[in-house]
Coordinates of C-alpha atoms in Angstrom, one line a residue:
Chain F
M1 CA -18.2 -27.4 2.0
N2 CA -17.9 -26.7 -1.7
T3 CA -14.8 -24.7 -2.5
V4 CA -14.2 -23.2 -5.8
K5 CA -10.8 -23.7 -7.3
A6 CA -8.8 -20.6 -8.2
S7 CA -7.5 -20.2 -11.7
K8 CA -3.7 -19.9 -11.8
V9 CA -2.1 -17.2 -13.9
T10 CA 0.6 -19.2 -15.8
P11 CA 3.0 -17.4 -18.1
L12 CA 1.2 -18.8 -21.2
R13 CA -2.2 -17.7 -19.9
A14 CA -0.9 -14.3 -19.0
S15 CA 0.5 -13.9 -22.6
I16 CA -2.8 -15.0 -24.1
G17 CA -4.6 -12.6 -21.8
W18 CA -2.3 -9.7 -22.9
L19 CA -2.8 -10.5 -26.5
C20 CA -6.6 -10.5 -26.0
L21 CA -6.4 -7.2 -24.3
L22 CA -4.3 -5.7 -27.0
G23 CA -6.8 -7.1 -29.5
I24 CA -9.7 -5.5 -27.6
F25 CA -7.8 -2.1 -27.6
V26 CA -6.8 -2.2 -31.3
L27 CA -9.9 -3.9 -32.7
P28 CA -12.1 -0.7 -33.1
A29 CA -9.5 0.7 -35.5
F30 CA -10.3 -2.1 -38.0
S31 CA -13.9 -3.0 -37.3
V32 CA -15.7 0.3 -36.5
S33 CA -17.1 2.4 -39.4
S34 CA -18.4 5.2 -37.2
Q35 CA -15.8 7.8 -36.5
Y36 CA -17.6 8.8 -33.4
I37 CA -17.4 5.3 -31.9
L38 CA -13.8 5.1 -32.8
Y39 CA -13.2 8.4 -31.0
L40 CA -15.0 6.9 -27.9
A41 CA -12.7 3.8 -28.1
S42 CA -9.7 6.1 -28.2
L43 CA -11.0 8.1 -25.2
T44 CA -11.6 4.8 -23.3
C45 CA -8.0 3.8 -23.8
I46 CA -6.8 7.2 -22.6
Y47 CA -9.1 7.2 -19.5
T48 CA -8.1 3.6 -18.7
L49 CA -4.5 4.8 -18.5
T50 CA -5.3 7.8 -16.2
A51 CA -7.6 5.6 -14.0
A52 CA -4.9 3.0 -13.8
G53 CA -2.6 5.6 -12.4
L54 CA -5.2 6.6 -9.9
N55 CA -5.8 2.9 -9.1
L56 CA -2.1 2.6 -8.3
I57 CA -2.3 5.6 -5.9
L58 CA -5.7 4.8 -4.4
G59 CA -6.4 1.1 -4.9
Y60 CA -3.0 -0.2 -4.1
A61 CA -1.1 2.4 -2.0
G62 CA -4.3 3.5 -0.3
Q63 CA -3.6 7.3 -0.8
I64 CA -6.2 9.7 -2.3
S65 CA -5.5 12.0 -5.2
L66 CA -7.9 14.3 -6.8
A67 CA -5.4 15.8 -9.2
Q68 CA -5.4 13.4 -12.1
A69 CA -7.0 16.0 -14.5
A70 CA -4.3 18.4 -13.6
F71 CA -1.5 15.9 -14.5
M72 CA -3.4 15.1 -17.7
G73 CA -3.4 18.8 -18.4
I74 CA 0.3 19.1 -17.8
G75 CA 0.9 16.2 -20.2
A76 CA -1.5 17.6 -22.8
Y77 CA 0.0 21.1 -22.8
T78 CA 3.5 19.8 -22.9
V79 CA 2.7 17.9 -26.1
A80 CA 0.5 20.6 -27.6
L81 CA 3.3 23.3 -27.1
L82 CA 6.3 21.2 -27.8
S83 CA 5.3 18.7 -30.5
T84 CA 5.6 21.3 -33.2
K85 CA 9.0 22.7 -31.8
L86 CA 10.6 19.5 -30.9
S87 CA 8.7 16.3 -31.7
F88 CA 5.8 14.4 -30.5
W89 CA 8.0 11.5 -29.6
V90 CA 10.1 13.8 -27.3
A91 CA 7.2 15.8 -26.0
L92 CA 5.1 12.7 -24.9
P93 CA 7.7 11.2 -22.5
L94 CA 8.6 14.7 -21.4
G95 CA 5.0 15.3 -20.4
G96 CA 5.0 12.1 -18.5
G97 CA 8.4 13.0 -16.9
I98 CA 7.1 16.5 -15.8
A99 CA 4.0 14.8 -14.3
F100 CA 6.2 12.3 -12.6
V101 CA 8.4 15.0 -11.0
L102 CA 5.4 17.1 -9.9
G103 CA 3.6 13.9 -8.7
L104 CA 6.6 13.3 -6.5
V105 CA 6.3 16.8 -5.1
L106 CA 2.6 16.4 -4.5
G107 CA 3.3 13.1 -2.8
F108 CA 5.1 14.9 0.1
P109 CA 2.0 16.0 1.9
S110 CA 0.9 12.4 2.0
L111 CA 3.7 11.8 4.4
K112 CA 2.0 14.2 6.9
V113 CA -1.7 14.1 6.2
K114 CA -4.2 11.4 5.2
H115 CA -7.7 10.8 3.9
H116 CA -9.9 13.8 3.3
Y117 CA -7.1 16.2 4.3
L118 CA -4.9 14.8 1.6
A119 CA -7.9 14.9 -0.8
M120 CA -8.2 18.6 -0.1
I121 CA -4.5 19.2 -0.8
T122 CA -4.6 17.4 -4.1
L123 CA -7.8 19.1 -5.0
G124 CA -6.0 22.4 -4.3
F125 CA -3.2 21.3 -6.6
N126 CA -5.7 20.7 -9.4
I127 CA -7.2 24.2 -9.0
I128 CA -3.6 25.8 -9.0
V129 CA -2.8 24.0 -12.3
Y130 CA -6.1 25.0 -13.8
L131 CA -5.6 28.7 -12.9
I132 CA -2.0 28.7 -14.2
L133 CA -3.2 27.2 -17.5
M134 CA -6.0 29.8 -17.6
N135 CA -4.0 32.9 -16.6
E136 CA -0.5 32.3 -18.2
Q137 CA -1.9 33.4 -21.6
E138 CA 1.5 34.0 -23.2
I139 CA 2.5 30.5 -22.8
T140 CA -0.8 28.4 -22.7
G141 CA -3.0 30.6 -24.8
G142 CA -5.3 31.1 -21.7
S143 CA -9.0 30.5 -22.2
Y144 CA -8.5 30.4 -25.9
G145 CA -6.4 27.2 -25.6
V146 CA -4.0 25.7 -28.2
F147 CA -5.2 25.0 -31.7
N148 CA -4.1 22.7 -34.5
I149 CA -2.2 20.2 -32.4
P150 CA -0.7 17.9 -35.0
R151 CA -0.8 14.1 -34.8
P152 CA 2.6 12.3 -35.0
K153 CA 4.5 10.7 -37.8
A154 CA 7.3 8.1 -37.4
G155 CA 9.3 8.0 -40.6
P156 CA 7.0 6.5 -43.2
I157 CA 4.3 5.7 -40.6
D158 CA 1.7 8.3 -40.4
F159 CA -0.6 8.5 -37.4
T160 CA -2.7 11.3 -38.7
S161 CA -5.8 9.3 -39.5
N162 CA -8.2 8.4 -36.8
E163 CA -7.7 4.7 -37.3
S164 CA -3.9 4.9 -37.2
Y165 CA -3.9 7.3 -34.2
H166 CA -6.2 4.9 -32.3
I167 CA -3.7 2.1 -32.9
L168 CA -0.9 4.2 -31.5
I169 CA -3.0 5.1 -28.4
A170 CA -3.9 1.4 -27.9
L171 CA -0.3 0.3 -28.1
V172 CA 0.9 2.9 -25.6
T173 CA -2.0 2.0 -23.2
C174 CA -1.3 -1.7 -23.5
F175 CA 2.5 -1.1 -23.0
I176 CA 1.9 1.0 -19.9
M177 CA -0.6 -1.5 -18.5
L178 CA 2.0 -4.2 -18.9
L179 CA 4.5 -2.1 -16.9
T180 CA 1.9 -1.6 -14.2
Y181 CA 1.3 -5.4 -14.2
W182 CA 4.9 -5.9 -13.7
T183 CA 5.2 -3.3 -10.9
L184 CA 2.2 -4.6 -9.0
N185 CA 3.5 -8.2 -9.1
S186 CA 6.9 -7.1 -7.9
Q187 CA 7.8 -6.5 -4.3
W188 CA 6.9 -2.9 -4.8
G189 CA 3.3 -4.0 -5.4
R190 CA 3.3 -5.9 -2.1
A191 CA 4.7 -2.9 -0.3
F192 CA 2.1 -0.6 -1.8
K193 CA -0.6 -3.0 -0.6
G194 CA 1.0 -3.3 2.8
I195 CA 0.8 0.5 3.3
R196 CA -2.8 0.5 2.3
E197 CA -3.7 -2.3 4.7
N198 CA -1.7 -1.2 7.8
E199 CA 0.6 1.7 7.5
L200 CA 2.0 1.3 11.0
R201 CA 2.8 -2.4 10.6
A202 CA 4.3 -1.9 7.2
E203 CA 6.7 0.7 8.6
M204 CA 7.5 -1.6 11.5
L205 CA 8.5 -4.2 8.9
G206 CA 11.0 -1.9 7.3
V207 CA 8.8 -0.6 4.5
S208 CA 9.9 3.1 3.8
L209 CA 6.6 4.9 3.8
R210 CA 8.4 7.9 2.3
N211 CA 9.8 6.1 -0.8
Y212 CA 6.8 4.0 -1.6
K213 CA 4.1 6.7 -1.2
L214 CA 6.2 9.2 -3.2
L215 CA 6.7 6.5 -5.9
A216 CA 3.0 5.7 -6.1
F217 CA 2.1 9.3 -6.5
A218 CA 4.8 9.9 -9.0
I219 CA 4.1 6.8 -11.2
G220 CA 0.3 7.4 -11.0
S221 CA 0.7 11.0 -12.0
A222 CA 3.0 10.1 -14.8
F223 CA 0.4 7.8 -16.3
A224 CA -2.0 10.7 -16.3
G225 CA 0.7 13.0 -17.9
I226 CA 1.2 10.4 -20.7
A227 CA -2.6 10.0 -21.1
G228 CA -2.9 13.8 -21.5
G229 CA -0.1 13.8 -24.0
L230 CA -2.2 11.3 -26.1
L231 CA -5.4 13.2 -25.6
A232 CA -4.1 16.6 -27.1
P233 CA -3.5 15.3 -30.6
L234 CA -6.6 13.2 -30.5
L235 CA -8.7 16.3 -29.9
G236 CA -6.5 18.7 -32.0
Y237 CA -7.5 21.5 -29.6
I238 CA -7.2 21.8 -25.8
D239 CA -8.2 24.5 -23.3
P240 CA -7.9 24.6 -19.5
T241 CA -11.6 23.9 -18.9
I242 CA -11.1 20.3 -19.9
F243 CA -8.8 19.7 -17.0
N244 CA -11.1 21.0 -14.3
L245 CA -11.9 19.4 -10.9
G246 CA -14.9 17.6 -12.3
F247 CA -12.7 15.7 -14.6
S248 CA -10.6 14.5 -11.7
F249 CA -13.7 13.3 -9.9
Q250 CA -14.6 11.4 -13.1
F251 CA -11.4 9.3 -12.7
L252 CA -12.2 8.7 -9.1
L253 CA -15.6 7.4 -10.2
M254 CA -13.9 5.2 -12.8
V255 CA -11.7 3.6 -10.2
I256 CA -14.4 3.1 -7.6
V257 CA -17.1 1.9 -10.1
G258 CA -14.6 -0.4 -11.9
G259 CA -13.1 -1.9 -8.8
S260 CA -10.5 -0.1 -6.6
G261 CA -7.4 -2.2 -6.0
R262 CA -8.1 -4.6 -8.8
F263 CA -5.9 -4.6 -11.9
E264 CA -8.9 -4.9 -14.2
G265 CA -10.9 -2.2 -12.3
P266 CA -9.8 0.9 -14.2
F267 CA -10.4 -0.7 -17.6
I268 CA -13.9 -1.8 -16.6
G269 CA -14.5 1.6 -15.0
A270 CA -13.3 3.5 -18.1
I271 CA -15.6 1.6 -20.3
I272 CA -18.6 2.2 -18.0
I273 CA -18.0 5.9 -17.5
T274 CA -17.2 6.6 -21.2
I275 CA -19.8 4.4 -22.9
F276 CA -22.8 4.4 -20.5
P277 CA -23.6 8.2 -21.0
E278 CA -23.5 7.7 -24.7
I279 CA -25.9 4.7 -24.5
F280 CA -28.3 6.8 -22.3
R281 CA -28.3 9.8 -24.8
V282 CA -31.5 8.3 -26.2
A283 CA -33.2 9.6 -23.1
E284 CA -32.2 13.1 -24.1
R285 CA -32.3 15.6 -21.2
L286 CA -32.6 12.8 -18.6
Y287 CA -29.5 11.0 -19.8
F288 CA -27.2 12.2 -17.2
V289 CA -29.7 11.6 -14.4
I290 CA -30.0 8.0 -15.6
F291 CA -26.2 7.6 -15.8
A292 CA -25.8 8.9 -12.3
L293 CA -28.5 6.4 -11.1
A294 CA -26.7 3.6 -12.9
A295 CA -23.4 4.4 -11.2
M296 CA -25.2 4.5 -7.8
L297 CA -26.9 1.2 -8.4
I298 CA -23.6 -0.4 -9.4
L299 CA -22.0 0.8 -6.1
I300 CA -25.0 -0.3 -4.0
F301 CA -25.2 -3.8 -5.5
M302 CA -21.5 -4.2 -6.2
P303 CA -19.6 -2.3 -3.5
K304 CA -16.3 -3.7 -4.7
G305 CA -17.0 -2.4 -8.2
A306 CA -18.3 -3.8 -11.5
V307 CA -15.3 -6.1 -11.5
T308 CA -17.4 -8.3 -9.3
L309 CA -19.6 -9.0 -12.3
W310 CA -16.6 -10.2 -14.3
D311 CA -15.7 -12.5 -11.4
W312 CA -19.2 -13.9 -11.3
L313 CA -19.3 -14.3 -15.1
F314 CA -15.9 -16.0 -15.1
Q315 CA -16.9 -18.4 -12.3
T316 CA -20.3 -19.2 -13.9
I317 CA -18.7 -20.0 -17.3
T318 CA -15.5 -21.9 -16.2
G319 CA -16.5 -23.1 -12.8
R320 CA -13.3 -21.6 -11.4
E321 CA -12.6 -18.5 -9.4
A322 CA -11.4 -15.6 -11.6
P323 CA -7.6 -15.4 -11.6
K324 CA -6.0 -12.9 -9.3
L325 CA -3.9 -10.7 -11.6
T326 CA -1.8 -9.1 -8.9
K327 CA -0.5 -10.2 -5.6
Chain Y
M1 CA 27.4 -7.8 25.9
K2 CA 24.7 -5.2 26.3
I3 CA 22.2 -5.3 23.3
L4 CA 19.7 -2.6 24.4
E5 CA 20.0 0.3 26.8
T6 CA 17.8 3.2 27.5
S7 CA 19.0 6.0 29.7
G8 CA 16.6 8.6 31.3
L9 CA 13.9 7.9 28.6
K10 CA 11.1 10.4 29.0
K11 CA 7.9 10.7 27.2
F12 CA 5.3 13.5 27.5
F13 CA 1.8 13.4 26.0
Y14 CA 1.1 17.1 26.5
R15 CA 1.1 17.5 30.3
L16 CA 0.9 13.8 31.0
Q17 CA 4.3 12.2 31.6
A18 CA 4.1 8.6 30.5
L19 CA 7.8 7.9 31.0
K20 CA 9.8 9.5 33.8
G21 CA 13.4 8.8 32.9
V22 CA 13.4 5.1 32.5
D23 CA 16.9 3.3 32.6
L24 CA 16.8 -0.1 31.2
H25 CA 19.6 -2.5 30.1
V26 CA 19.2 -5.9 28.4
E27 CA 22.1 -8.3 27.8
E28 CA 22.4 -10.3 24.6
G29 CA 20.4 -13.6 24.9
E30 CA 18.5 -12.5 27.9
L31 CA 14.7 -13.0 28.4
V32 CA 13.4 -10.0 30.3
G33 CA 9.9 -9.5 31.5
L34 CA 8.5 -6.0 31.6
I35 CA 5.5 -5.7 34.0
G36 CA 3.4 -3.2 35.6
P37 CA -0.2 -2.1 36.1
N38 CA -2.3 -0.8 33.2
G39 CA -1.1 2.6 32.2
S40 CA 2.4 2.2 33.7
G41 CA 4.1 3.0 30.4
K42 CA 5.2 -0.4 29.2
T43 CA 3.9 -0.1 25.7
T44 CA 5.0 3.5 25.5
L45 CA 8.5 2.2 26.4
F46 CA 8.3 -0.2 23.4
D47 CA 7.0 2.5 21.2
C48 CA 10.0 4.7 22.0
I49 CA 12.4 1.9 21.5
T50 CA 11.1 1.0 18.1
G51 CA 10.7 4.6 16.9
I52 CA 6.9 4.6 16.8
L53 CA 7.0 7.5 19.3
K54 CA 9.8 10.1 19.5
P55 CA 11.0 10.2 23.1
S56 CA 10.8 13.7 24.8
G57 CA 14.1 13.1 26.5
G58 CA 16.8 10.5 27.1
K59 CA 18.5 8.1 24.8
V60 CA 18.1 4.6 23.3
Y61 CA 21.1 2.6 22.3
F62 CA 21.0 -0.7 20.4
K63 CA 24.4 -2.5 20.4
D64 CA 26.0 0.7 21.5
K65 CA 24.5 2.7 18.6
D66 CA 22.3 5.7 19.4
I67 CA 18.9 4.9 17.7
T68 CA 16.9 7.4 19.6
N69 CA 15.7 9.3 16.5
F70 CA 15.3 6.2 14.3
K71 CA 12.0 5.6 12.5
P72 CA 10.3 2.2 12.8
D73 CA 11.7 1.0 9.5
G74 CA 15.1 2.0 10.6
S75 CA 14.9 0.1 13.9
Y76 CA 13.6 -2.9 12.1
K77 CA 16.5 -3.0 9.7
M78 CA 18.9 -2.6 12.7
G79 CA 17.5 -5.9 14.1
I80 CA 14.6 -5.0 16.4
G81 CA 11.3 -6.9 15.8
R82 CA 8.1 -6.2 17.6
T83 CA 4.6 -7.7 18.1
F84 CA 1.6 -5.8 19.2
Q85 CA -1.1 -6.2 21.9
L86 CA -3.6 -6.4 19.1
A87 CA -2.2 -8.4 16.3
Q88 CA -1.2 -5.9 13.5
L89 CA -1.6 -7.7 10.2
F90 CA -2.4 -6.9 6.6
P91 CA -6.0 -8.3 6.6
E92 CA -6.6 -8.3 2.8
M93 CA -3.4 -10.1 2.1
T94 CA -2.8 -13.9 2.4
V95 CA -0.8 -15.3 5.4
M96 CA 2.1 -16.0 2.9
E97 CA 2.0 -12.5 1.6
N98 CA 2.1 -11.2 5.1
M99 CA 5.1 -13.3 5.9
L100 CA 6.9 -12.3 2.6
L101 CA 6.3 -8.6 3.2
A102 CA 8.0 -9.0 6.6
I103 CA 11.4 -9.8 5.0
Q104 CA 11.5 -8.2 1.5
E105 CA 12.6 -4.8 2.8
S106 CA 15.6 -6.2 4.6
Q107 CA 17.0 -7.5 1.3
G108 CA 18.6 -5.5 -1.5
S109 CA 17.8 -2.1 -2.9
M110 CA 14.6 -0.5 -4.0
L111 CA 15.5 -1.3 -7.6
N112 CA 16.2 -4.9 -6.8
R113 CA 12.7 -5.1 -5.3
L114 CA 11.1 -4.1 -8.6
F115 CA 12.9 -6.9 -10.5
R116 CA 12.8 -9.7 -7.9
I117 CA 9.8 -11.7 -8.9
R118 CA 11.0 -15.1 -7.8
E119 CA 11.5 -15.5 -4.1
D120 CA 11.7 -19.2 -3.5
D121 CA 14.1 -18.9 -0.5
N122 CA 11.9 -16.5 1.3
R123 CA 8.8 -18.7 0.6
N124 CA 10.6 -21.7 2.0
K125 CA 11.6 -19.9 5.0
A126 CA 8.0 -18.6 5.5
L127 CA 6.7 -22.0 5.1
S128 CA 9.0 -23.6 7.7
L129 CA 8.2 -20.8 10.1
L130 CA 4.5 -21.2 9.6
E131 CA 4.8 -24.9 10.2
F132 CA 6.9 -24.3 13.4
L133 CA 4.0 -22.0 14.5
K134 CA 1.4 -24.6 13.4
I135 CA -0.4 -22.3 11.1
G136 CA 1.1 -23.7 7.8
H137 CA -2.2 -25.1 6.7
V138 CA -3.7 -21.6 6.5
R139 CA -0.9 -20.1 4.4
D140 CA -3.3 -19.2 1.5
E141 CA -6.0 -17.7 3.6
F142 CA -6.5 -14.0 3.9
A143 CA -5.2 -12.8 7.3
K144 CA -8.5 -11.4 8.2
N145 CA -10.1 -14.9 8.2
L146 CA -7.8 -16.3 10.8
S147 CA -8.9 -16.9 14.4
Y148 CA -7.5 -14.3 16.9
G149 CA -5.0 -16.9 18.3
Q150 CA -3.8 -17.7 14.8
Q151 CA -3.4 -14.0 14.1
K152 CA -1.2 -13.6 17.2
L153 CA 0.9 -16.5 15.9
L154 CA 1.2 -14.9 12.5
D155 CA 2.2 -11.6 14.1
L156 CA 5.0 -13.4 15.8
G157 CA 5.9 -15.3 12.6
M158 CA 6.2 -12.1 10.7
V159 CA 8.7 -10.7 13.3
L160 CA 10.8 -13.9 13.0
M161 CA 11.1 -13.7 9.2
A162 CA 13.9 -11.2 9.2
D163 CA 15.9 -12.9 12.0
P164 CA 15.9 -10.0 14.5
E165 CA 18.4 -9.9 17.3
L166 CA 16.0 -8.3 19.7
I167 CA 12.3 -9.3 19.9
L168 CA 9.8 -7.2 21.8
L169 CA 6.6 -9.0 22.5
D170 CA 3.7 -6.9 23.7
E171 CA 1.2 -9.1 25.6
P172 CA 1.6 -12.2 23.4
L173 CA -0.9 -14.2 25.4
A174 CA -3.7 -11.5 25.7
G175 CA -7.0 -12.8 24.5
V176 CA -5.7 -16.2 23.7
N177 CA -7.2 -19.4 25.1
R178 CA -5.2 -21.4 27.7
S179 CA -4.1 -24.2 25.4
L180 CA -3.0 -21.8 22.7
A181 CA -1.2 -19.7 25.3
V182 CA 0.8 -22.8 26.4
E183 CA 1.7 -23.4 22.8
I184 CA 2.9 -19.8 22.3
V185 CA 5.0 -20.0 25.5
E186 CA 6.5 -23.3 24.2
R187 CA 7.3 -21.7 20.9
I188 CA 9.1 -18.7 22.7
R189 CA 11.1 -21.2 24.7
E190 CA 12.1 -23.2 21.7
L191 CA 13.0 -20.0 19.8
R192 CA 15.2 -18.9 22.6
K193 CA 17.0 -22.2 22.6
N194 CA 17.5 -22.4 18.9
C195 CA 18.0 -18.8 17.6
G196 CA 19.7 -17.2 20.7
C197 CA 17.6 -14.1 20.2
T198 CA 17.0 -11.6 23.0
F199 CA 13.4 -11.1 24.2
I200 CA 11.7 -8.4 26.2
I201 CA 8.1 -9.6 27.1
I202 CA 5.2 -7.5 28.4
E203 CA 2.7 -9.8 29.9
H204 CA 0.0 -9.7 32.5
D205 CA -0.1 -13.5 33.2
M206 CA 2.2 -13.4 36.2
K207 CA 2.7 -17.2 36.3
V208 CA 4.0 -17.2 32.7
V209 CA 6.2 -14.2 33.4
M210 CA 7.7 -15.8 36.6
D211 CA 8.2 -19.1 34.8
L212 CA 9.7 -17.8 31.6
C213 CA 11.8 -14.8 32.5
E214 CA 15.2 -14.6 34.1
R215 CA 14.9 -11.0 35.0
I216 CA 11.9 -8.8 35.5
V217 CA 11.6 -5.0 35.3
V218 CA 8.6 -3.4 36.9
L219 CA 7.1 0.0 35.8
D220 CA 4.6 2.1 37.6
Y221 CA 3.4 5.6 36.6
G222 CA 6.2 5.7 34.1
E223 CA 8.9 4.9 36.6
K224 CA 11.0 1.9 37.0
I225 CA 10.1 0.8 40.6
A226 CA 11.9 -2.6 40.7
E227 CA 14.2 -4.9 38.8
G228 CA 15.4 -8.4 39.7
T229 CA 14.9 -12.1 39.5
P230 CA 11.3 -13.5 39.7
E231 CA 11.9 -14.3 43.4
Q232 CA 13.1 -10.8 44.2
I233 CA 10.2 -9.3 42.4
Q234 CA 7.6 -11.4 44.1
N235 CA 8.8 -10.2 47.5
N236 CA 9.3 -6.6 46.6
E237 CA 7.2 -4.3 48.7
K238 CA 6.9 -1.6 46.0
V239 CA 5.7 -4.1 43.5
L240 CA 3.1 -5.5 45.8
S241 CA 1.9 -2.1 46.6
A242 CA 1.7 -1.1 42.9
Y243 CA -0.4 -4.1 42.2
F244 CA -2.5 -4.5 45.2
G245 CA -2.5 -1.0 46.7
G246 CA -1.7 0.0 50.2

């Protein structure tokens, strides 16, 4: 029997990998002349962050959440409303913090219900947040939204241009991905996977379902909060319709199409879901039909997500199995 | 010294009473057999002791501490380990990861677990246990790829990782071929000699139960109908009637 050797993730290789990823994230700011493509690159980073949060909840801890858009909305509105009064640098972590606390609260039903019941509860949460953003006009501006959201400055460094703001988004995304990598390779990551694989046995081995499930929900939601905080100044204008239920489903699609439970999954999924529709725009009215078909075909031929394609490419080129980035 | 005691343990599933006030006591270092026909409440008793099921009445004491309302993670941290009729593993994780997960929650705080990346001691312990159970060669395989017998051994290995004081084995030989069954019994004997743990074993193979256990408790329809040495049990009228009718 021919066995393929697995590639080991040594500290040196991991460092090179991280530098490459940072390069990929930052590169469009220097190489792309089209402002629209740069905007898509910024969106891909923001979506990667939100999908990475959902991947932690769904792919690793095995819980379902259809409220990522709501948490993005919470982060986005926090930054939009507070960055002029306080500072972007306070509002961004605050948005993440509020999403963390609310994620913790939303995690409680996961201690009682599972699967589609949990999906319905989180879906309900998304609708509640949407309605609050829509109806609390005095605070959120209601359906008119919030205008003129400024981009930040840090002393002499100005992030107002599209290029410099993209670099900021790329740096924040990379930093949070690094934190995720650390978490998933710690004993927390193993406990998350244990809960996904066999909840009863995990509990029988001392894994506190309450602590880990709540943590997964809170961390995953905080990622979406921070992503939303980055999105608001990118767009310059936000209104509640952005953070609707369809947006949450889009993140679910990113995780599933990219590869649920794989570290690389959300990044690949975000690229596919953000870039593919743009490529298919040449088909005019049919572009969304083609996009939906493409997503279906990926799932039929690669049930574990498009990350399988990366595994295959890696093995074909190097003759070794693609490295496992998390335990 | 008494390590485990249940007093008047009851469990209802709606109108069906699975346990009808079971009194059980186990001394430290004992190897007790728990037998009874199918549906007699053996696994339900294990579930109530380990906190998987909440008893409808009665008490469970572990080393004189009331653990009746403990959850499974609590009873594990107290020192009660348990295997299952069908091996309960983490199929998409390697054998080594299965073993490491079995011990990590007994060590340090939540925050420690986020920062503990190196776990050489745990790895070495897992390796020596896997060697002892003769499944060391499959340590990097996914648990789902193991044969059923190997899965049963891994199930036992995981329980041993955290050095429990009381080990509950639920049909450790079910579905296992004869030679592997002999192997598992040998491992249990060795463990008993070396670690001094207390065992309660549910098993349908009467020859094994009679050979291995010093004391046997018999359940039927959720009630304890007999208790005694293997010889006493073999000649007990109630036991014979429960198994053979009449």
